[in-house]
Amino acid sequence: MRYYVLDRGDQLSIELSERFHKLAAKYGFELDAESPEIVVSIGGDGTMLHAFHTFIDHIPDLAFVGIHTGHLGFYADWKADELEELVKFMAGESSDSMEHHPKIVKYPLVDLEINTKSGTSHYTALNEFTLKGVDGTTVVAQVDINDEIFEMFRGDGICISTPSGSTAYNKALGGAMVHPTIEALQIAEIASINNRVYRTLGSSMMLPKHHHCDIHSRKPQRLQLTIDHLNLSIDDLISIRCQVSKVRVSFARYRPYPFWNRVRQSFLG
Ligand code: NAP
């Protein structure tokens, strides 16, 4: 098996990473930074975002596995003390029935086409995309759905999340928890201004994979765009097209992963 490991850089993650390499050598795995079959992320869900963007050009060809050094996460579903067990599963040495063929689960992503006066760029988000005003300025943007004007947004910003990102920033905005296999994107408002003059829907909404949403800048404004942990600051935005990506990201599951249990454990205790 060709593998690669990315860790968060803290002491425990580095130690786990070193232990993983030793165990991997014992089982004959091949370290491959160029074309790994499995990318192991050690740290937290945030580390998985880094791993995803590091291998953004190889997403269809590999699967991710996450180890969490703290509490269990959503992408990182193995704990630090389960490292040996995980490597045994990966090597097919466990007695569990899923051992030789991990279940590959595929989650939808969001594609972004950002059009500015200086050109067009493309990004893909694992968690979400956000658009906000720099220094707390009010964003003014026209939101179109399937090429028809939907609303004129005024407020702090807009968040477009993937289903697996619904438990991240989207949740803090009051968006719905979405099972990560549902092929849709979610649009959530960040503190919209609503009064007699300005009106937005005021609740989050979900678009299916064959729909798209365009956000048009409607005043000269400096905007901060985030794609997961990545940040861009631009002042010449024309529009952004958001849609469910044709590419899905794969996660290798060596044991069952009940999403709703994880939601309950993470948020309800
Ligand atoms: P960070 O500020 O260091 O961490 C953000 C937190 O979000 C971490 O606790 C992380 O978990 C958690 N997280 C990441 N992906 C998640 C997911 N899919 N479901 C549930 N929790 C998740 O930032 P970062 O590590 O660079 O991560 C960037 C992410 O932060 C963004 O994609 C955004 O979703 C999130 N964020 C959230 C808010 C908010 O909730 N108000 C505001 C800004 C950004 P771990 O501890 O396991 O890494």
Tab-separated table of C-alpha atoms and ligand atoms in Angstrom, residues 8 43-50 68 71-76 126-128 130 132 164-173 226-230 267, ligand 1:
chain	number	residue	atom	x	y	z
A	8	ARG	CA	-0.726	18.963	12.754
A	43	GLY	CA	-4.354	15.991	14.446
A	44	GLY	CA	-7.972	17.038	14.064
A	45	ASP	CA	-10.640	17.848	11.523
A	46	GLY	CA	-8.676	21.038	10.759
A	47	THR	CA	-5.675	18.883	9.829
A	48	MET	CA	-7.865	16.968	7.391
A	49	LEU	CA	-8.615	20.257	5.623
A	50	HIS	CA	-4.860	20.765	5.168
A	68	HIS	CA	-7.692	12.694	16.190
A	71	HIS	CA	-11.773	14.200	21.124
A	72	LEU	CA	-13.115	12.311	18.097
A	73	GLY	CA	-13.816	14.487	15.095
A	74	PHE	CA	-15.964	14.157	12.003
A	75	TYR	CA	-13.222	13.467	9.461
A	76	ALA	CA	-10.767	12.215	12.087
A	126	LEU	CA	-14.271	20.267	1.711
A	127	ASN	CA	-16.045	22.201	4.489
A	128	GLU	CA	-17.247	25.495	3.127
A	130	THR	CA	-17.387	32.075	3.001
A	132	LYS	CA	-17.288	38.462	4.185
A	164	SER	CA	-19.713	17.234	5.615
A	165	GLY	CA	-18.982	20.884	6.379
A	166	SER	CA	-22.497	21.318	7.779
A	167	THR	CA	-21.165	20.409	11.254
A	168	ALA	CA	-18.518	23.151	11.073
A	169	TYR	CA	-19.025	26.901	10.476
A	170	ASN	CA	-22.465	26.282	8.991
A	171	LYS	CA	-23.666	24.934	12.331
A	172	ALA	CA	-22.587	28.096	14.126
A	173	LEU	CA	-24.758	30.036	11.656
A	226	THR	CA	-12.289	31.679	2.704
A	227	ILE	CA	-12.148	28.202	1.271
A	228	ASP	CA	-11.899	25.952	4.337
A	229	HIS	CA	-8.772	27.287	6.113
A	230	LEU	CA	-7.517	29.229	3.060
A	267	PHE	CA	-22.779	18.381	20.280
B	1	NAP	P1	-9.739	26.579	13.666
B	1	NAP	O1	-10.391	27.887	13.987
B	1	NAP	O2	-8.432	26.264	14.247
B	1	NAP	O3	-10.735	25.346	14.034
B	1	NAP	C1	-12.070	25.378	13.796
B	1	NAP	C2	-12.795	24.230	14.522
B	1	NAP	O4	-13.664	23.615	13.562
B	1	NAP	C3	-11.911	23.125	15.084
B	1	NAP	O5	-12.407	22.786	16.374
B	1	NAP	C4	-12.116	21.972	14.118
B	1	NAP	O6	-12.000	20.715	14.716
B	1	NAP	C5	-13.545	22.199	13.720
B	1	NAP	N1	-13.932	21.568	12.460
B	1	NAP	C6	-13.286	21.582	11.268
B	1	NAP	N2	-13.989	20.895	10.351
B	1	NAP	C7	-15.102	20.435	10.988
B	1	NAP	C8	-16.210	19.659	10.569
B	1	NAP	N3	-16.351	19.263	9.307
B	1	NAP	N4	-17.180	19.385	11.483
B	1	NAP	C9	-17.078	19.813	12.755
B	1	NAP	N5	-16.051	20.546	13.209
B	1	NAP	C10	-15.079	20.858	12.329
B	1	NAP	O7	-9.647	26.514	12.080
B	1	NAP	P2	-9.056	25.419	11.124
B	1	NAP	O8	-8.579	24.248	11.927
B	1	NAP	O9	-8.154	26.092	10.164
B	1	NAP	O10	-10.386	25.009	10.371
B	1	NAP	C11	-11.032	25.857	9.479
B	1	NAP	C12	-12.501	25.632	9.721
B	1	NAP	O11	-12.880	26.343	10.880
B	1	NAP	C13	-13.394	26.167	8.647
B	1	NAP	O12	-13.555	25.254	7.586
B	1	NAP	C14	-14.672	26.437	9.401
B	1	NAP	O13	-15.621	25.388	9.256
B	1	NAP	C15	-14.263	26.489	10.845
B	1	NAP	N6	-14.685	27.766	11.409
B	1	NAP	C16	-15.700	27.752	12.271
B	1	NAP	C17	-16.183	28.922	12.808
B	1	NAP	C18	-17.341	28.873	13.765
B	1	NAP	O14	-17.797	27.753	14.077
B	1	NAP	N7	-17.836	30.008	14.200
B	1	NAP	C19	-15.604	30.152	12.448
B	1	NAP	C20	-14.546	30.134	11.548
B	1	NAP	C21	-14.094	28.921	11.021
B	1	NAP	P3	-10.605	20.087	15.185
B	1	NAP	O15	-10.371	20.655	16.551
B	1	NAP	O16	-10.882	18.636	15.200
B	1	NAP	O17	-9.550	20.470	14.206
